[in-house]
Short mmCIF file of C-alpha atoms in Angstrom, two decimals:
data_model
loop_
_atom_site.label_atom_id
_atom_site.label_comp_id
_atom_site.label_asym_id
_atom_site.label_seq_id
_atom_site.Cartn_x
_atom_site.Cartn_y
_atom_site.Cartn_z
CA UNK A 155 -16.41 8.12 -0.42
CA UNK A 156 -16.28 5.84 3.01
CA UNK A 157 -14.23 2.99 4.64
CA UNK A 158 -15.86 -0.56 5.97
CA UNK A 159 -18.33 -1.03 3.64
CA UNK A 160 -20.69 -0.31 6.26
CA UNK A 161 -24.35 -1.35 4.68
CA UNK A 162 -26.49 1.64 4.36
CA UNK A 163 -23.49 2.89 2.43
CA UNK A 164 -25.84 0.52 -0.29
CA UNK A 165 -28.84 2.27 0.51
CA UNK A 166 -28.09 5.94 0.25
CA UNK A 167 -28.64 7.88 -3.51
CA UNK A 168 -26.28 8.03 -4.62
CA UNK A 169 -25.31 4.61 -3.54
CA UNK A 170 -21.58 5.46 -1.72
CA UNK A 171 -18.21 4.08 -3.30
CA UNK A 172 -16.31 2.85 -0.13
CA UNK A 173 -12.85 0.50 0.62
CA UNK A 174 -13.85 -2.99 2.39
CA UNK A 175 -11.51 -4.68 4.77
CA UNK A 176 -11.27 -7.40 6.50
CA UNK A 177 -12.76 -5.89 10.00
CA UNK A 178 -13.23 -9.11 11.84
CA UNK A 179 -9.44 -10.17 10.78
CA UNK A 180 -7.63 -7.07 12.01
CA UNK A 181 -9.81 -7.32 14.94
CA UNK A 182 -8.39 -11.17 15.77
CA UNK A 183 -4.78 -10.33 14.89
CA UNK A 184 -4.65 -7.19 17.12
CA UNK A 185 -6.01 -9.49 19.76
CA UNK A 186 -3.83 -12.36 19.69
CA UNK A 187 -1.20 -9.36 19.00
CA UNK A 188 -2.47 -8.24 22.43
CA UNK A 189 -1.81 -11.51 24.04
CA UNK A 190 1.17 -12.01 22.97
CA UNK A 191 2.33 -8.65 24.75
CA UNK A 192 1.06 -9.25 27.66
CA UNK A 193 2.58 -12.61 28.06
CA UNK A 194 6.18 -11.13 27.11
CA UNK A 195 6.64 -12.58 23.41
CA UNK A 196 7.32 -10.00 20.75
CA UNK A 197 5.27 -8.42 18.28
CA UNK A 198 6.71 -10.40 15.21
CA UNK A 199 6.09 -8.87 11.49
CA UNK A 200 3.71 -6.49 10.53
CA UNK A 201 0.92 -7.72 8.48
CA UNK A 202 -1.14 -6.48 5.80
CA UNK A 203 -4.39 -7.05 4.75
CA UNK A 204 -6.42 -6.94 1.34
CA UNK A 205 -9.16 -4.07 0.77
CA UNK A 206 -10.87 -3.77 -2.56
CA UNK A 207 -12.68 -0.63 -3.86
CA UNK A 208 -16.48 -0.87 -3.78
CA UNK A 209 -17.34 1.44 -6.91
CA UNK A 210 -20.84 2.94 -6.87
CA UNK A 211 -22.19 5.56 -8.00
CA UNK A 212 -21.29 8.51 -5.87
CA UNK A 213 -17.74 8.73 -8.19
CA UNK A 214 -18.25 8.90 -12.21
CA UNK A 215 -16.11 10.90 -14.19
CA UNK A 216 -15.59 14.50 -15.14
CA UNK A 217 -18.92 16.49 -16.84
CA UNK A 218 -17.64 17.18 -20.17
CA UNK A 219 -16.00 20.90 -20.77
CA UNK A 220 -14.71 19.95 -17.06
CA UNK A 221 -11.06 19.12 -15.89
#
């Protein structure tokens, strides 16, 4: 299981299941918050960013006879 859906995740064998998140949007928001704080503005409301699960071959149901 990986995070950030780095390009190599799809090239490995088995291909790695990973969580994708909007890194650019998160970085942009972090920079905006930093500049706002430096200018004495309030932090505002916390922001939630969407994520998605990229299911690949590194996950599978358990083999029969195992729990």
